[in-house]
Amino acid sequence: MKILVVDDQPDVVAGILDGVNWRALHVEKAYSALSAAEAKDLLLREKIDILLCDIEMPGESGLSLVAWLQKQGRETKCIFLTAHADFPYAQKALQLGAVDYLLQPASYENIEAAIRRVAEQLQEERLSQVYEALGKSVERETLNFRRNVLREYLLEIRRGPKKVAEKAAAFGFLASSRAYRCTLIAVQEPGKNQIDDFLLYGIQNVLEELLQACTEQVTVLFLEQKIYLAILALADNPPEGAEQSIEQGLETLCRFGSRELHMGLSCYCSKDCVRFEGLPQEYQQLRRQHRQNVACSCGLILPKKQSTSSLKPEFPKWAGMLSQGLGDAVRSEIHSYLNQLNQEGGLTPETLLQFHEHFLPLFLGAMQHWEKDQDIFSKVDYDAIMQAYASLPQMLQFVDFVTEYVENSASKGKCQGRSQIERILSYIQKNLTRNISRSEISKALYLNPEYLSRLFKREMGIGLAEYLIQERMRLAQSLLKNTSFSISIIASRVGYVNFSHFAKVFKQEFGVSPSEYRKMCDPQGK
């Protein structure tokens, strides 16, 4: 949504631009103009949704500007701001279709409330236009409006359950006296290059099909990066075994994500049903459940009581072993300790943070002991190291980095760079189906990006970017020759979102297009 503020007083315009919370109003851009002429020029260049305009201005009035807008056939809504309470002004403003008339000085809260009312009116009007013009796509648009209302409610942008329920019901949400179950769906492993809207569409359709027998409505919302929420409206008299059917459906969704989308999904589901007014609190509870999953476990995850473990880390022992160059042994023991701690239910964000705080001195001590030229800090990604407590996989990767470095240093061979290259190549092969970058690889392996590039070129005799293209094209060759996948599917499976870019790179690499290569491999067209 775009807004234009028009007033001949620069201080008034600056005050509104600085004082109004545009982000909370979902305003993409707030423009300004100090005259009707300047406003007309901008209105011809930009699609403005709401005009916030003074009435009395030198040269041409705000009323004249709005009359001009009407002749242009624009759908821009107008809110007049004026210091004059004259009835003729207000009457003329209403005749021109102004949707609000605020007397100055108006508080920022009143201005924001007026903009919010107009924005809702715009949404409803545009929805009506969609009904008339798009036919079958109305249901999709209605769902999007429903999602927007519910998303703002869950994030506590909209308040007042009764009013929000009525607004959501206007967009087809089953809101009257119903019980709901909520499921937070988190993407743990990125998988292929998935677009948020595409994944939202996929989750919505899969859940509707899987849960149609035990729910009356499924609404899936995209809330933030990698986080979705499914609100399941239950029947007043749910069929026997409905709870079990829901959980089985969610487990099937996780398997679908792994098999078809090549991504790990975690589904967090509470055992209890809630009413509409309890949805925001339920969402926050599921968020806390997600934050506790530092092991990044996939599948259906139900609430469980936190347990304590008698396991204790042996940091003094590990420090001594690292000083003796026993990196492999330390790696094995730490992996065993952390995985067992997780199995016993004792791994939490707090315990992982504590482990990280105690492991850092071991890392620094090992580096000082083995890196005599003190050059190690030019080779590592310091920020990634300091954030390694974010999840169990990241912590284990950090442990692997440290222990492998110690093991290689102790052997004194020139193999250290080669060992790092092997880790890089292994990561690339495991993630070749995604559009991975140097930044991602360096962060995952705790290497400085510049050092990674120099090391790769020295050891492999080829640049990292060139190698990635080469390996993707090699995989594409194999898929074109040995599968019946469409070329667009193959493009996505080798990390390309844009099909035409994939085809162009393939032809540059092999001198023929993907379709020509497939025909060459199968001249009989079998």
PDB file of N, CA, C and O in Angstrom, residues 408-449:
ATOM      1  N   ASN A 408      44.515 -33.030  12.295  1.00  0.00           N
ATOM      2  CA  ASN A 408      45.387 -32.765  11.146  1.00  0.00           C
ATOM      3  C   ASN A 408      46.664 -32.034  11.562  1.00  0.00           C
ATOM      4  O   ASN A 408      47.738 -32.290  11.022  1.00  0.00           O
ATOM      5  N   SER A 409      46.529 -31.107  12.514  1.00  0.00           N
ATOM      6  CA  SER A 409      47.710 -30.368  12.984  1.00  0.00           C
ATOM      7  C   SER A 409      48.684 -31.307  13.675  1.00  0.00           C
ATOM      8  O   SER A 409      49.905 -31.189  13.537  1.00  0.00           O
ATOM      9  N   ALA A 410      48.132 -32.240  14.444  1.00  0.00           N
ATOM     10  CA  ALA A 410      48.989 -33.176  15.182  1.00  0.00           C
ATOM     11  C   ALA A 410      49.743 -34.092  14.232  1.00  0.00           C
ATOM     12  O   ALA A 410      50.885 -34.508  14.516  1.00  0.00           O
ATOM     13  N   SER A 411      49.128 -34.403  13.096  1.00  0.00           N
ATOM     14  CA  SER A 411      49.799 -35.288  12.142  1.00  0.00           C
ATOM     15  C   SER A 411      50.908 -34.567  11.379  1.00  0.00           C
ATOM     16  O   SER A 411      51.715 -35.205  10.703  1.00  0.00           O
ATOM     17  N   LYS A 412      50.910 -33.224  11.447  1.00  0.00           N
ATOM     18  CA  LYS A 412      51.954 -32.388  10.847  1.00  0.00           C
ATOM     19  C   LYS A 412      52.009 -32.480   9.333  1.00  0.00           C
ATOM     20  O   LYS A 412      52.872 -31.888   8.712  1.00  0.00           O
ATOM     21  N   GLY A 413      51.130 -33.208   8.720  1.00  0.00           N
ATOM     22  CA  GLY A 413      51.189 -33.374   7.267  1.00  0.00           C
ATOM     23  C   GLY A 413      50.683 -32.135   6.558  1.00  0.00           C
ATOM     24  O   GLY A 413      50.067 -31.259   7.141  1.00  0.00           O
ATOM     25  N   LYS A 414      50.931 -32.119   5.293  1.00  0.00           N
ATOM     26  CA  LYS A 414      50.421 -31.033   4.480  1.00  0.00           C
ATOM     27  C   LYS A 414      48.975 -31.306   4.103  1.00  0.00           C
ATOM     28  O   LYS A 414      48.437 -30.700   3.191  1.00  0.00           O
ATOM     29  N   CYS A 415      48.382 -32.278   4.807  1.00  0.00           N
ATOM     30  CA  CYS A 415      47.051 -32.729   4.417  1.00  0.00           C
ATOM     31  C   CYS A 415      45.948 -31.868   5.006  1.00  0.00           C
ATOM     32  O   CYS A 415      44.782 -32.109   4.742  1.00  0.00           O
ATOM     33  N   GLN A 416      46.309 -30.879   5.828  1.00  0.00           N
ATOM     34  CA  GLN A 416      45.251 -30.106   6.466  1.00  0.00           C
ATOM     35  C   GLN A 416      44.364 -29.419   5.447  1.00  0.00           C
ATOM     36  O   GLN A 416      43.147 -29.486   5.512  1.00  0.00           O
ATOM     37  N   GLY A 417      44.985 -28.742   4.468  1.00  0.00           N
ATOM     38  CA  GLY A 417      44.184 -28.088   3.440  1.00  0.00           C
ATOM     39  C   GLY A 417      43.359 -29.082   2.664  1.00  0.00           C
ATOM     40  O   GLY A 417      42.218 -28.835   2.311  1.00  0.00           O
ATOM     41  N   ARG A 418      43.964 -30.274   2.410  1.00  0.00           N
ATOM     42  CA  ARG A 418      43.246 -31.299   1.664  1.00  0.00           C
ATOM     43  C   ARG A 418      42.040 -31.799   2.449  1.00  0.00           C
ATOM     44  O   ARG A 418      40.981 -32.048   1.892  1.00  0.00           O
ATOM     45  N   SER A 419      42.221 -31.941   3.761  1.00  0.00           N
ATOM     46  CA  SER A 419      41.111 -32.400   4.596  1.00  0.00           C
ATOM     47  C   SER A 419      39.963 -31.386   4.584  1.00  0.00           C
ATOM     48  O   SER A 419      38.795 -31.751   4.527  1.00  0.00           O
ATOM     49  N   GLN A 420      40.313 -30.119   4.637  1.00  0.00           N
ATOM     50  CA  GLN A 420      39.281 -29.083   4.573  1.00  0.00           C
ATOM     51  C   GLN A 420      38.568 -29.123   3.223  1.00  0.00           C
ATOM     52  O   GLN A 420      37.350 -28.948   3.153  1.00  0.00           O
ATOM     53  N   ILE A 421      39.313 -29.372   2.164  1.00  0.00           N
ATOM     54  CA  ILE A 421      38.719 -29.477   0.834  1.00  0.00           C
ATOM     55  C   ILE A 421      37.730 -30.639   0.790  1.00  0.00           C
ATOM     56  O   ILE A 421      36.644 -30.546   0.203  1.00  0.00           O
ATOM     57  N   GLU A 422      38.088 -31.747   1.417  1.00  0.00           N
ATOM     58  CA  GLU A 422      37.195 -32.905   1.431  1.00  0.00           C
ATOM     59  C   GLU A 422      35.881 -32.573   2.131  1.00  0.00           C
ATOM     60  O   GLU A 422      34.813 -33.010   1.710  1.00  0.00           O
ATOM     61  N   ARG A 423      35.968 -31.792   3.195  1.00  0.00           N
ATOM     62  CA  ARG A 423      34.747 -31.361   3.888  1.00  0.00           C
ATOM     63  C   ARG A 423      33.916 -30.450   2.991  1.00  0.00           C
ATOM     64  O   ARG A 423      32.692 -30.539   2.949  1.00  0.00           O
ATOM     65  N   ILE A 424      34.594 -29.558   2.268  1.00  0.00           N
ATOM     66  CA  ILE A 424      33.894 -28.646   1.355  1.00  0.00           C
ATOM     67  C   ILE A 424      33.198 -29.432   0.249  1.00  0.00           C
ATOM     68  O   ILE A 424      32.022 -29.215  -0.048  1.00  0.00           O
ATOM     69  N   LEU A 425      33.937 -30.371  -0.351  1.00  0.00           N
ATOM     70  CA  LEU A 425      33.367 -31.171  -1.448  1.00  0.00           C
ATOM     71  C   LEU A 425      32.194 -32.009  -0.959  1.00  0.00           C
ATOM     72  O   LEU A 425      31.193 -32.166  -1.662  1.00  0.00           O
ATOM     73  N   SER A 426      32.321 -32.547   0.234  1.00  0.00           N
ATOM     74  CA  SER A 426      31.243 -33.350   0.808  1.00  0.00           C
ATOM     75  C   SER A 426      29.988 -32.503   1.008  1.00  0.00           C
ATOM     76  O   SER A 426      28.865 -32.933   0.688  1.00  0.00           O
ATOM     77  N   TYR A 427      30.177 -31.288   1.510  1.00  0.00           N
ATOM     78  CA  TYR A 427      29.022 -30.393   1.730  1.00  0.00           C
ATOM     79  C   TYR A 427      28.358 -30.041   0.399  1.00  0.00           C
ATOM     80  O   TYR A 427      27.132 -30.023   0.291  1.00  0.00           O
ATOM     81  N   ILE A 428      29.183 -29.763  -0.607  1.00  0.00           N
ATOM     82  CA  ILE A 428      28.638 -29.410  -1.927  1.00  0.00           C
ATOM     83  C   ILE A 428      27.817 -30.562  -2.490  1.00  0.00           C
ATOM     84  O   ILE A 428      26.698 -30.369  -2.975  1.00  0.00           O
ATOM     85  N   GLN A 429      28.333 -31.790  -2.415  1.00  0.00           N
ATOM     86  CA  GLN A 429      27.619 -32.937  -2.974  1.00  0.00           C
ATOM     87  C   GLN A 429      26.303 -33.189  -2.250  1.00  0.00           C
ATOM     88  O   GLN A 429      25.300 -33.547  -2.865  1.00  0.00           O
ATOM     89  N   LYS A 430      26.278 -32.974  -0.948  1.00  0.00           N
ATOM     90  CA  LYS A 430      25.050 -33.186  -0.166  1.00  0.00           C
ATOM     91  C   LYS A 430      23.999 -32.120  -0.461  1.00  0.00           C
ATOM     92  O   LYS A 430      22.807 -32.352  -0.252  1.00  0.00           O
ATOM     93  N   ASN A 431      24.438 -30.949  -0.920  1.00  0.00           N
ATOM     94  CA  ASN A 431      23.506 -29.823  -1.091  1.00  0.00           C
ATOM     95  C   ASN A 431      23.437 -29.321  -2.527  1.00  0.00           C
ATOM     96  O   ASN A 431      23.007 -28.191  -2.770  1.00  0.00           O
ATOM     97  N   LEU A 432      23.830 -30.158  -3.459  1.00  0.00           N
ATOM     98  CA  LEU A 432      23.906 -29.739  -4.859  1.00  0.00           C
ATOM     99  C   LEU A 432      22.527 -29.408  -5.437  1.00  0.00           C
ATOM    100  O   LEU A 432      22.420 -28.667  -6.408  1.00  0.00           O
ATOM    101  N   THR A 433      21.478 -29.964  -4.850  1.00  0.00           N
ATOM    102  CA  THR A 433      20.123 -29.704  -5.371  1.00  0.00           C
ATOM    103  C   THR A 433      19.611 -28.323  -4.979  1.00  0.00           C
ATOM    104  O   THR A 433      18.526 -27.936  -5.407  1.00  0.00           O
ATOM    105  N   ARG A 434      20.380 -27.603  -4.155  1.00  0.00           N
ATOM    106  CA  ARG A 434      19.969 -26.253  -3.757  1.00  0.00           C
ATOM    107  C   ARG A 434      20.911 -25.219  -4.364  1.00  0.00           C
ATOM    108  O   ARG A 434      22.027 -25.542  -4.758  1.00  0.00           O
ATOM    109  N   ASN A 435      20.479 -23.970  -4.369  1.00  0.00           N
ATOM    110  CA  ASN A 435      21.297 -22.887  -4.914  1.00  0.00           C
ATOM    111  C   ASN A 435      22.265 -22.393  -3.842  1.00  0.00           C
ATOM    112  O   ASN A 435      22.164 -21.277  -3.349  1.00  0.00           O
ATOM    113  N   ILE A 436      23.218 -23.259  -3.454  1.00  0.00           N
ATOM    114  CA  ILE A 436      24.141 -22.914  -2.376  1.00  0.00           C
ATOM    115  C   ILE A 436      25.173 -21.899  -2.859  1.00  0.00           C
ATOM    116  O   ILE A 436      25.507 -21.845  -4.034  1.00  0.00           O
ATOM    117  N   SER A 437      25.679 -21.118  -1.924  1.00  0.00           N
ATOM    118  CA  SER A 437      26.639 -20.061  -2.255  1.00  0.00           C
ATOM    119  C   SER A 437      27.904 -20.227  -1.419  1.00  0.00           C
ATOM    120  O   SER A 437      27.959 -21.014  -0.466  1.00  0.00           O
ATOM    121  N   ARG A 438      28.922 -19.458  -1.762  1.00  0.00           N
ATOM    122  CA  ARG A 438      30.155 -19.472  -0.983  1.00  0.00           C
ATOM    123  C   ARG A 438      29.876 -19.086   0.462  1.00  0.00           C
ATOM    124  O   ARG A 438      30.426 -19.678   1.408  1.00  0.00           O
ATOM    125  N   SER A 439      29.008 -18.100   0.646  1.00  0.00           N
ATOM    126  CA  SER A 439      28.687 -17.630   1.995  1.00  0.00           C
ATOM    127  C   SER A 439      28.091 -18.752   2.840  1.00  0.00           C
ATOM    128  O   SER A 439      28.456 -18.935   4.003  1.00  0.00           O
ATOM    129  N   GLU A 440      27.170 -19.502   2.251  1.00  0.00           N
ATOM    130  CA  GLU A 440      26.535 -20.603   2.995  1.00  0.00           C
ATOM    131  C   GLU A 440      27.541 -21.687   3.339  1.00  0.00           C
ATOM    132  O   GLU A 440      27.570 -22.201   4.456  1.00  0.00           O
ATOM    133  N   ILE A 441      28.383 -22.060   2.366  1.00  0.00           N
ATOM    134  CA  ILE A 441      29.368 -23.119   2.594  1.00  0.00           C
ATOM    135  C   ILE A 441      30.346 -22.705   3.697  1.00  0.00           C
ATOM    136  O   ILE A 441      30.643 -23.484   4.610  1.00  0.00           O
ATOM    137  N   SER A 442      30.841 -21.469   3.624  1.00  0.00           N
ATOM    138  CA  SER A 442      31.826 -21.016   4.607  1.00  0.00           C
ATOM    139  C   SER A 442      31.227 -20.966   6.005  1.00  0.00           C
ATOM    140  O   SER A 442      31.879 -21.345   6.987  1.00  0.00           O
ATOM    141  N   LYS A 443      29.971 -20.535   6.105  1.00  0.00           N
ATOM    142  CA  LYS A 443      29.315 -20.454   7.411  1.00  0.00           C
ATOM    143  C   LYS A 443      29.089 -21.846   7.991  1.00  0.00           C
ATOM    144  O   LYS A 443      29.283 -22.076   9.191  1.00  0.00           O
ATOM    145  N   ALA A 444      28.675 -22.790   7.130  1.00  0.00           N
ATOM    146  CA  ALA A 444      28.397 -24.151   7.595  1.00  0.00           C
ATOM    147  C   ALA A 444      29.666 -24.857   8.070  1.00  0.00           C
ATOM    148  O   ALA A 444      29.616 -25.690   8.975  1.00  0.00           O
ATOM    149  N   LEU A 445      30.818 -24.518   7.460  1.00  0.00           N
ATOM    150  CA  LEU A 445      32.074 -25.204   7.781  1.00  0.00           C
ATOM    151  C   LEU A 445      33.013 -24.346   8.633  1.00  0.00           C
ATOM    152  O   LEU A 445      34.172 -24.718   8.842  1.00  0.00           O
ATOM    153  N   TYR A 446      32.531 -23.172   9.083  1.00  0.00           N
ATOM    154  CA  TYR A 446      33.290 -22.285   9.970  1.00  0.00           C
ATOM    155  C   TYR A 446      34.597 -21.804   9.345  1.00  0.00           C
ATOM    156  O   TYR A 446      35.616 -21.655  10.014  1.00  0.00           O
ATOM    157  N   LEU A 447      34.548 -21.559   8.041  1.00  0.00           N
ATOM    158  CA  LEU A 447      35.726 -21.055   7.333  1.00  0.00           C
ATOM    159  C   LEU A 447      35.485 -19.632   6.865  1.00  0.00           C
ATOM    160  O   LEU A 447      34.364 -19.277   6.468  1.00  0.00           O
ATOM    161  N   ASN A 448      36.518 -18.823   6.884  1.00  0.00           N
ATOM    162  CA  ASN A 448      36.440 -17.477   6.338  1.00  0.00           C
ATOM    163  C   ASN A 448      36.181 -17.568   4.831  1.00  0.00           C
ATOM    164  O   ASN A 448      36.857 -18.342   4.126  1.00  0.00           O
ATOM    165  N   PRO A 449      35.214 -16.816   4.287  1.00  0.00           N
ATOM    166  CA  PRO A 449      34.885 -16.934   2.859  1.00  0.00           C
ATOM    167  C   PRO A 449      36.070 -16.698   1.927  1.00  0.00           C
ATOM    168  O   PRO A 449      36.243 -17.419   0.935  1.00  0.00           O
TER     169      PRO A 449
END
